[in-house]
Amino acid sequence: MSKYISNVKKQFKFKHIATWASVLLVLIVLIILNGAGALNRSTIGLLSRIAYSIILATSLNLVVGFLGELSLGHAGFMCLGAYIGTFVASLLRNVIDSDLLVLILSMLTGGLVAAIFGFIIGLPALRLKGDYLAIVTLAFGEIVRNIFKNLEVFGGAMGYPSKTYKAKDLFIIAFVVVVIVLILIQNLIRSKHGRAITAIRDNEIAARAMGINVTFYKLFVFVIAAFFAGIAGVIYGHYTTPVLYTTFSYNYSIEILVMVVLGGMGSINGSIIAATLITVVNFLLQSKLSGDLAALRLLVYALILIAVIIFNNAPAFKPIKERLSLSRIKAKKVEKKKDIINDDAAEWNRIETKINVDAIFTPDLPHRDEVDQDGTEDSEKEGE
Amino acid sequence: MSTFIDGLSLGAIYALIALGYTMVYGIAKMLNFAHGDIIMVGAYTILTTLELTGNPYLAIAFSIVICTISGVVIEKLAYKPLRGASPLAVLITAIGVSFFLQSIAQLIYGSKSRPITLPDFGKMSIGSQEINVNTVITLVVGGIIMAGLTLFVKKTNTGRAMQAVSEDKGAALLMGVNVNRIIMITFAIGSALAAFASLFYLMQIPSITPTLGSMPGIKAFTAAVIGGIGSIPGAMLGGVLLGLIEKICLSIPAIGPYTTAIEFSLLIIILLVKPIGILGKKIREKV
């Protein structure tokens, strides 16, 4: 057991650093390239989009992959962040001179407002599960859009004319935020709380029986995910103008879900890769596929969604999946290494003890056959 | 008064869609997200047949056939392989199917809205009020269909088998019920109802787009939840209630723009106060 735990620890520590360190490395390379003037305008714009997509996908993965509940309102939280964040930024600009400070403050406010609504939406989540929760979050997304559409303060149907941040600097800040978010999420998952969350996903009743406060953790995950989605929304708001309610439709929530499913539910690294991939593909196809052909992109998303889920979950595909899976190859490797591993259990077996363990742990009981016979006789009598 | 009648007829449409949701939920224990898009399939079938032949009755018959077939095919290809998988997986697949249907429709027909004209029977007057005949047709036919469905589920063998499957799948299987066949029939009936719903919905709107099914779909699910999901009378009640609320809200200028928000807030409140809905049965979770 302890061997298992120490193995897990080693692996996870490695992954843990690798995830955000690699993003950090990419960021440093990008900053150098940017300094050298090697990045053109559209690439910089794409980088900002990748940044907020990564935040959205990883935070949704917290809810879908780790808590095991489906949220279809992620775009709604993003919408809140985008509107509130840019609105606050426009107010703060009158008071504070520093652009950077305004950006950070607006991110925090946007995130906090989204988190408050995450709390409100998380409340029904405590009583609801699965399909119902999915519908409530979907309803929430629609409510948010409907309200922002009708509020004149936020520009109404025309959208809120947010002031965009200098794109050259925005992507650097956005990626710094990505790194911070990744560190936070990775630490959360590997902590005691993260394990409690995955325990709830695997079996809620068993988790409750183990003394895990299910109510608290469900709310907690919803609030955290909403907070990050809000921040992503603020970055979006500073990148695009105007902030328009139509962007944050149910389709956008699904697009984030596609990123999570494609990357693998419960895999942060997968979410990062899938978010980057899908954003880049979107960006490249945007100019190529115009008009009705744009639906081709959605068609591919739909097929990816169905194919990945059916392949991963259908009982019929299990044997094929096992044959292809990486874990089998890994298992073979571990088998070879078995002797080298410093194994507590193995140590224990090797030490010769003079105590007869079997004698201690076997209390004086009548012979097994006798017990069985008695037992069957008794039950037969009861049956009669 | 006319608001009330309009609300009732919209409610009948929602009720028809909600019936599809609630029956599938009751029997297959899954939320068929693509149900709303079956309405869209029905609408485009009507449009195409009208353009080709000009015969509205043929169009209606055709749309029922196509909707039923597509419902069954979707069940066979997308949901059946996942029987026994986690609910989350099935739900995501259903969303995928919904997306798939929308994008296929967009590729074939384009995202622009297409005008559609169904035969208009003009207006009739009841007392001093003038009412569209189409509204009355929606109400009457919708009522007949719902009554017929209730009879079907209560009186026929297949209907009883459906009840048994929704009660306990395993026990029904042991009693010799062909569960797979029953699930298929449920999808077929639900989709056929969606075809009727699409016909009535087209009587109310002037043009159609590939996404026309998603909003009434979600609202009908709201109706199903309000009435108590898995319960057939619940779906009817919820549908009519939601239709009335929508039309009444729309008729008041001050809150008109916020109608969608009000309807969905109602859903959240109902789920908070009484998660099983008005007529729903309580399900106890077992270990």
Short mmCIF file of C-alpha atoms in Angstrom, two decimals, chain A residues 10-377:
data_model
loop_
_atom_site.label_atom_id
_atom_site.label_comp_id
_atom_site.label_asym_id
_atom_site.label_seq_id
_atom_site.Cartn_x
_atom_site.Cartn_y
_atom_site.Cartn_z
CA LYS A 10 6.44 10.53 -7.21
CA GLN A 11 4.44 10.47 -10.39
CA PHE A 12 2.16 13.28 -9.39
CA LYS A 13 4.88 15.52 -8.17
CA PHE A 14 6.49 15.21 -11.55
CA LYS A 15 3.31 15.88 -13.47
CA HIS A 16 2.41 18.65 -11.15
CA ILE A 17 5.49 20.70 -11.92
CA ALA A 18 5.65 19.65 -15.55
CA THR A 19 2.23 21.09 -16.35
CA TRP A 20 2.70 24.65 -15.32
CA ALA A 21 6.43 24.72 -15.82
CA SER A 22 6.00 23.85 -19.48
CA VAL A 23 3.42 26.60 -19.83
CA LEU A 24 5.84 28.95 -18.12
CA LEU A 25 8.57 27.90 -20.53
CA VAL A 26 6.29 28.56 -23.49
CA LEU A 27 5.50 31.96 -22.01
CA ILE A 28 9.18 32.87 -21.65
CA VAL A 29 9.85 31.83 -25.24
CA LEU A 30 6.87 33.91 -26.34
CA ILE A 31 8.06 36.95 -24.41
CA ILE A 32 11.48 36.68 -26.03
CA LEU A 33 9.90 36.30 -29.46
CA ASN A 34 7.63 39.22 -28.74
CA GLY A 35 10.58 41.34 -27.64
CA ALA A 36 12.34 40.47 -30.87
CA GLY A 37 9.24 41.51 -32.78
CA ALA A 38 8.75 38.08 -34.30
CA LEU A 39 5.04 37.90 -33.48
CA ASN A 40 2.50 39.57 -35.68
CA ARG A 41 -0.81 41.01 -34.58
CA SER A 42 -3.01 38.04 -35.34
CA THR A 43 -0.67 35.61 -33.58
CA ILE A 44 -0.78 37.77 -30.46
CA GLY A 45 -4.55 37.81 -30.62
CA LEU A 46 -4.57 34.05 -30.98
CA LEU A 47 -2.34 33.74 -27.92
CA SER A 48 -4.83 35.68 -25.78
CA ARG A 49 -7.59 33.41 -27.02
CA ILE A 50 -5.58 30.31 -26.19
CA ALA A 51 -4.95 31.69 -22.71
CA TYR A 52 -8.58 32.20 -21.78
CA SER A 53 -9.59 28.95 -23.47
CA ILE A 54 -7.12 27.06 -21.29
CA ILE A 55 -8.53 28.70 -18.15
CA LEU A 56 -12.09 27.86 -19.23
CA ALA A 57 -11.31 24.26 -20.11
CA THR A 58 -9.31 23.47 -16.98
CA SER A 59 -11.89 25.07 -14.69
CA LEU A 60 -14.74 23.21 -16.38
CA ASN A 61 -12.70 20.04 -16.03
CA LEU A 62 -12.75 20.61 -12.27
CA VAL A 63 -16.53 20.32 -12.34
CA VAL A 64 -16.98 17.68 -15.05
CA GLY A 65 -13.86 15.58 -14.69
CA PHE A 66 -13.18 15.76 -10.97
CA LEU A 67 -16.54 16.43 -9.33
CA GLY A 68 -18.38 14.38 -11.96
CA GLU A 69 -21.23 16.83 -12.49
CA LEU A 70 -22.10 18.34 -15.83
CA SER A 71 -22.20 22.12 -15.99
CA LEU A 72 -23.59 23.67 -19.17
CA GLY A 73 -23.44 27.23 -17.86
CA HIS A 74 -19.75 27.86 -18.03
CA ALA A 75 -20.22 30.46 -20.74
CA GLY A 76 -22.70 32.17 -18.41
CA PHE A 77 -20.04 32.65 -15.74
CA MET A 78 -17.68 33.87 -18.43
CA CYS A 79 -20.36 36.29 -19.57
CA LEU A 80 -20.72 37.69 -16.06
CA GLY A 81 -16.96 38.10 -15.80
CA ALA A 82 -16.68 39.79 -19.17
CA TYR A 83 -19.46 42.33 -18.59
CA ILE A 84 -18.73 43.10 -14.94
CA GLY A 85 -14.95 43.07 -15.37
CA THR A 86 -14.86 45.49 -18.27
CA PHE A 87 -17.48 47.68 -16.64
CA VAL A 88 -15.44 47.89 -13.45
CA ALA A 89 -12.30 48.54 -15.51
CA SER A 90 -13.95 51.50 -17.21
CA LEU A 91 -14.87 52.93 -13.80
CA LEU A 92 -11.44 52.29 -12.32
CA ARG A 93 -9.63 53.97 -15.21
CA ASN A 94 -10.91 57.30 -13.92
CA VAL A 95 -9.32 56.71 -10.53
CA ILE A 96 -6.21 54.64 -11.15
CA ASP A 97 -3.54 55.51 -13.69
CA SER A 98 -1.77 52.18 -13.91
CA ASP A 99 -3.28 50.01 -16.68
CA LEU A 100 -1.87 46.85 -15.13
CA LEU A 101 -3.46 47.53 -11.77
CA VAL A 102 -6.82 48.25 -13.42
CA LEU A 103 -6.59 44.96 -15.28
CA ILE A 104 -5.75 42.96 -12.16
CA LEU A 105 -8.47 44.62 -10.10
CA SER A 106 -11.06 44.11 -12.82
CA MET A 107 -10.08 40.45 -13.09
CA LEU A 108 -10.55 40.00 -9.37
CA THR A 109 -13.93 41.75 -9.37
CA GLY A 110 -15.15 39.86 -12.42
CA GLY A 111 -14.00 36.59 -10.91
CA LEU A 112 -15.59 37.37 -7.55
CA VAL A 113 -18.95 38.30 -9.04
CA ALA A 114 -18.92 35.10 -11.09
CA ALA A 115 -17.96 33.18 -7.94
CA ILE A 116 -20.91 34.64 -6.03
CA PHE A 117 -23.22 33.43 -8.79
CA GLY A 118 -21.39 30.12 -8.76
CA PHE A 119 -22.36 29.88 -5.10
CA ILE A 120 -25.98 30.65 -5.92
CA ILE A 121 -26.00 28.03 -8.68
CA GLY A 122 -24.09 25.62 -6.49
CA LEU A 123 -26.91 25.69 -3.93
CA PRO A 124 -29.36 23.77 -6.12
CA ALA A 125 -26.42 21.59 -7.10
CA LEU A 126 -26.44 20.20 -3.60
CA ARG A 127 -29.91 18.82 -4.04
CA LEU A 128 -29.68 17.92 -7.69
CA LYS A 129 -27.57 15.57 -9.66
CA GLY A 130 -26.72 14.73 -13.22
CA ASP A 131 -29.33 15.72 -15.74
CA TYR A 132 -31.18 18.13 -13.47
CA LEU A 133 -28.03 19.97 -12.58
CA ALA A 134 -27.05 20.19 -16.24
CA ILE A 135 -30.40 21.78 -17.01
CA VAL A 136 -30.16 24.23 -14.11
CA THR A 137 -26.73 25.40 -15.20
CA LEU A 138 -27.98 25.68 -18.76
CA ALA A 139 -30.94 27.71 -17.53
CA PHE A 140 -28.56 29.91 -15.58
CA GLY A 141 -26.51 30.64 -18.70
CA GLU A 142 -29.67 31.64 -20.56
CA ILE A 143 -30.88 33.82 -17.67
CA VAL A 144 -27.58 35.70 -17.56
CA ARG A 145 -27.67 36.36 -21.29
CA ASN A 146 -31.30 37.41 -21.20
CA ILE A 147 -30.64 39.90 -18.40
CA PHE A 148 -27.52 41.46 -19.93
CA LYS A 149 -29.35 41.78 -23.22
CA ASN A 150 -31.94 44.01 -21.55
CA LEU A 151 -29.74 46.10 -19.27
CA GLU A 152 -29.11 49.50 -20.81
CA VAL A 153 -26.13 50.15 -18.49
CA PHE A 154 -24.28 47.38 -20.30
CA GLY A 155 -25.21 48.55 -23.77
CA GLY A 156 -28.30 46.38 -24.17
CA ALA A 157 -28.63 44.48 -27.42
CA MET A 158 -25.65 46.33 -28.94
CA GLY A 159 -23.20 44.88 -26.43
CA TYR A 160 -20.95 46.66 -23.98
CA PRO A 161 -18.29 48.76 -25.70
CA SER A 162 -15.34 47.68 -23.58
CA LYS A 163 -11.98 49.32 -23.98
CA THR A 164 -9.51 46.73 -25.20
CA TYR A 165 -6.20 46.34 -23.51
CA LYS A 166 -3.02 46.63 -25.54
CA ALA A 167 -2.93 43.20 -27.19
CA LYS A 168 0.85 43.03 -27.00
CA ASP A 169 0.81 43.12 -23.22
CA LEU A 170 -2.48 41.35 -22.66
CA PHE A 171 -1.29 37.94 -23.76
CA ILE A 172 1.66 38.03 -21.34
CA ILE A 173 -0.60 38.87 -18.42
CA ALA A 174 -3.12 36.33 -19.59
CA PHE A 175 -0.49 33.61 -19.64
CA VAL A 176 0.74 34.61 -16.20
CA VAL A 177 -2.84 34.17 -15.03
CA VAL A 178 -2.91 30.77 -16.77
CA VAL A 179 0.19 29.67 -14.88
CA ILE A 180 -1.28 30.84 -11.57
CA VAL A 181 -4.58 29.08 -12.28
CA LEU A 182 -2.76 25.89 -13.22
CA ILE A 183 -0.66 25.94 -10.05
CA LEU A 184 -3.79 26.49 -7.97
CA ILE A 185 -5.77 23.74 -9.71
CA GLN A 186 -2.92 21.22 -9.63
CA ASN A 187 -2.36 21.86 -5.95
CA LEU A 188 -6.06 21.60 -5.22
CA ILE A 189 -6.37 18.24 -6.99
CA ARG A 190 -3.36 16.72 -5.29
CA SER A 191 -4.47 17.91 -1.88
CA LYS A 192 -6.70 16.24 0.65
CA HIS A 193 -9.56 18.32 -0.73
CA GLY A 194 -8.92 17.15 -4.27
CA ARG A 195 -9.08 13.54 -3.19
CA ALA A 196 -12.32 14.25 -1.36
CA ILE A 197 -13.72 15.72 -4.58
CA THR A 198 -12.78 12.69 -6.67
CA ALA A 199 -14.20 10.44 -3.94
CA ILE A 200 -17.54 12.23 -4.33
CA ARG A 201 -17.35 11.66 -8.08
CA ASP A 202 -16.69 7.94 -7.70
CA ASN A 203 -19.35 7.24 -5.12
CA GLU A 204 -21.19 9.99 -3.36
CA ILE A 205 -22.80 7.80 -0.73
CA ALA A 206 -19.55 6.06 0.12
CA ALA A 207 -17.81 9.43 0.31
CA ARG A 208 -20.44 10.68 2.71
CA ALA A 209 -20.03 7.56 4.79
CA MET A 210 -16.31 8.27 5.00
CA GLY A 211 -17.09 11.58 6.61
CA ILE A 212 -16.55 13.82 3.59
CA ASN A 213 -18.67 16.94 3.67
CA VAL A 214 -20.27 16.50 0.25
CA THR A 215 -22.27 19.72 0.46
CA PHE A 216 -19.22 21.81 1.16
CA TYR A 217 -17.07 20.29 -1.56
CA LYS A 218 -19.71 20.54 -4.26
CA LEU A 219 -20.24 24.22 -3.53
CA PHE A 220 -16.50 24.73 -3.27
CA VAL A 221 -15.82 23.28 -6.74
CA PHE A 222 -18.64 25.28 -8.28
CA VAL A 223 -17.40 28.51 -6.76
CA ILE A 224 -13.77 27.88 -7.79
CA ALA A 225 -14.74 26.95 -11.34
CA ALA A 226 -17.01 29.99 -11.62
CA PHE A 227 -14.25 32.24 -10.30
CA PHE A 228 -11.79 31.06 -12.93
CA ALA A 229 -14.41 31.25 -15.67
CA GLY A 230 -15.12 34.83 -14.58
CA ILE A 231 -11.43 35.69 -14.87
CA ALA A 232 -11.34 34.12 -18.33
CA GLY A 233 -14.32 36.30 -19.17
CA VAL A 234 -12.50 39.45 -18.05
CA ILE A 235 -9.53 38.54 -20.25
CA TYR A 236 -11.97 38.01 -23.10
CA GLY A 237 -13.60 41.36 -22.40
CA HIS A 238 -10.26 43.13 -22.58
CA TYR A 239 -9.42 41.34 -25.79
CA THR A 240 -12.63 41.87 -27.78
CA THR A 241 -14.97 44.78 -28.10
CA PRO A 242 -17.90 45.00 -27.78
CA VAL A 243 -18.73 42.37 -25.21
CA LEU A 244 -21.83 40.89 -26.77
CA TYR A 245 -24.29 38.60 -25.02
CA THR A 246 -24.73 36.39 -28.10
CA THR A 247 -21.16 35.10 -27.79
CA PHE A 248 -21.87 33.33 -24.51
CA SER A 249 -24.58 31.09 -25.83
CA TYR A 250 -25.16 27.50 -24.90
CA ASN A 251 -23.07 26.54 -27.95
CA TYR A 252 -20.03 28.16 -26.40
CA SER A 253 -20.50 26.15 -23.21
CA ILE A 254 -20.60 23.04 -25.36
CA GLU A 255 -17.42 24.09 -27.13
CA ILE A 256 -15.67 24.26 -23.77
CA LEU A 257 -17.13 20.87 -22.95
CA VAL A 258 -15.70 19.49 -26.19
CA MET A 259 -12.26 20.70 -25.08
CA VAL A 260 -12.67 18.89 -21.76
CA VAL A 261 -13.96 15.68 -23.30
CA LEU A 262 -11.39 15.63 -26.08
CA GLY A 263 -8.55 16.24 -23.64
CA GLY A 264 -9.91 13.62 -21.30
CA MET A 265 -12.19 14.18 -18.36
CA GLY A 266 -10.09 14.45 -15.26
CA SER A 267 -6.89 15.30 -17.07
CA ILE A 268 -5.61 18.85 -16.70
CA ASN A 269 -2.81 18.33 -19.20
CA GLY A 270 -5.32 16.97 -21.67
CA SER A 271 -7.54 20.01 -21.23
CA ILE A 272 -4.63 22.35 -21.90
CA ILE A 273 -3.65 20.52 -25.08
CA ALA A 274 -7.23 20.21 -26.32
CA ALA A 275 -8.03 23.86 -25.53
CA THR A 276 -4.96 24.99 -27.46
CA LEU A 277 -5.70 22.67 -30.35
CA ILE A 278 -9.34 23.63 -30.72
CA THR A 279 -8.63 27.35 -30.40
CA VAL A 280 -5.92 27.16 -33.06
CA VAL A 281 -8.15 25.11 -35.36
CA ASN A 282 -10.99 27.60 -34.84
CA PHE A 283 -8.64 30.44 -35.63
CA LEU A 284 -7.34 28.83 -38.79
CA LEU A 285 -10.77 27.80 -40.01
CA GLN A 286 -12.37 31.14 -39.24
CA SER A 287 -11.05 32.69 -42.43
CA LYS A 288 -11.21 29.51 -44.52
CA LEU A 289 -14.76 28.42 -43.76
CA SER A 290 -17.15 31.23 -44.30
CA GLY A 291 -20.91 31.30 -44.13
CA ASP A 292 -22.72 28.01 -43.95
CA LEU A 293 -19.60 25.91 -44.25
CA ALA A 294 -18.79 27.08 -40.71
CA ALA A 295 -21.25 24.39 -39.65
CA LEU A 296 -18.68 21.84 -40.77
CA ARG A 297 -16.64 22.77 -37.72
CA LEU A 298 -19.61 22.15 -35.42
CA LEU A 299 -20.25 18.87 -37.19
CA VAL A 300 -16.71 17.74 -36.48
CA TYR A 301 -17.08 18.79 -32.81
CA ALA A 302 -20.26 16.81 -32.51
CA LEU A 303 -18.67 13.75 -34.04
CA ILE A 304 -15.62 14.07 -31.78
CA LEU A 305 -17.89 14.35 -28.75
CA ILE A 306 -19.95 11.29 -29.65
CA ALA A 307 -17.02 9.18 -30.81
CA VAL A 308 -14.79 9.90 -27.81
CA ILE A 309 -17.56 9.27 -25.30
CA ILE A 310 -18.83 6.09 -26.92
CA PHE A 311 -15.34 4.73 -27.35
CA ASN A 312 -14.44 5.47 -23.75
CA ASN A 313 -17.66 4.35 -22.11
CA ALA A 314 -19.43 1.77 -24.22
CA PRO A 315 -19.21 -1.71 -22.70
CA ALA A 316 -18.75 -3.17 -26.20
CA PHE A 317 -15.49 -1.31 -26.73
CA LYS A 318 -13.90 -2.32 -23.47
CA PRO A 319 -11.76 -5.20 -24.82
CA ILE A 320 -10.45 -3.09 -27.70
CA LYS A 321 -9.68 -0.23 -25.36
CA GLU A 322 -7.80 -2.46 -23.00
CA ARG A 323 -5.71 -3.82 -25.83
CA LEU A 324 -4.80 -0.31 -26.95
CA SER A 325 -4.41 1.33 -23.60
CA LEU A 326 -1.15 2.75 -22.40
CA SER A 327 -1.68 1.55 -18.87
CA ARG A 328 -1.18 -2.05 -20.00
CA ILE A 329 2.24 -1.20 -21.38
CA LYS A 330 2.98 0.70 -18.21
CA ALA A 331 1.86 -2.25 -16.12
CA LYS A 332 4.32 -4.48 -17.96
CA LYS A 333 7.12 -2.04 -17.22
CA VAL A 334 6.23 -1.95 -13.57
CA GLU A 335 6.23 -5.74 -13.48
CA LYS A 336 9.80 -5.82 -14.75
CA LYS A 337 10.88 -3.21 -12.25
CA LYS A 338 9.17 -4.96 -9.38
CA ASP A 339 12.34 -6.30 -7.82
CA ILE A 340 14.11 -2.97 -7.82
CA ILE A 341 11.31 -1.08 -6.09
CA ASN A 342 11.93 -0.58 -2.42
CA ASP A 343 8.81 -2.19 -1.23
CA ASP A 344 7.63 -2.11 2.35
CA ALA A 345 5.45 -5.14 1.89
CA ALA A 346 8.37 -7.08 0.41
CA GLU A 347 10.60 -6.08 3.33
CA TRP A 348 8.03 -7.35 5.69
CA ASN A 349 7.89 -10.71 3.99
CA ARG A 350 11.62 -11.07 3.93
CA ILE A 351 12.16 -10.56 7.65
CA GLU A 352 11.98 -13.89 9.34
CA THR A 353 9.84 -13.81 12.39
CA LYS A 354 9.73 -16.40 15.04
CA ILE A 355 6.18 -15.51 15.99
CA ASN A 356 3.55 -17.73 14.43
CA VAL A 357 1.28 -15.07 13.03
CA ASP A 358 -1.40 -17.50 11.93
CA ALA A 359 -1.73 -18.83 15.44
CA ILE A 360 -2.24 -15.36 16.86
CA PHE A 361 -4.81 -14.23 14.35
CA THR A 362 -6.81 -17.44 14.26
CA PRO A 363 -8.95 -17.63 17.36
CA ASP A 364 -10.00 -21.02 18.70
CA LEU A 365 -12.89 -22.00 16.56
CA PRO A 366 -14.43 -25.36 15.83
CA HIS A 367 -13.24 -27.07 12.72
CA ARG A 368 -14.40 -25.40 9.54
CA ASP A 369 -16.38 -28.33 8.20
CA GLU A 370 -18.35 -28.60 11.38
CA VAL A 371 -19.30 -24.95 11.24
CA ASP A 372 -20.47 -25.26 7.68
CA GLN A 373 -22.62 -28.24 8.43
CA ASP A 374 -24.15 -26.57 11.42
CA GLY A 375 -24.78 -23.45 9.45
CA THR A 376 -26.57 -25.20 6.63
CA GLU A 377 -28.67 -27.22 8.98
#
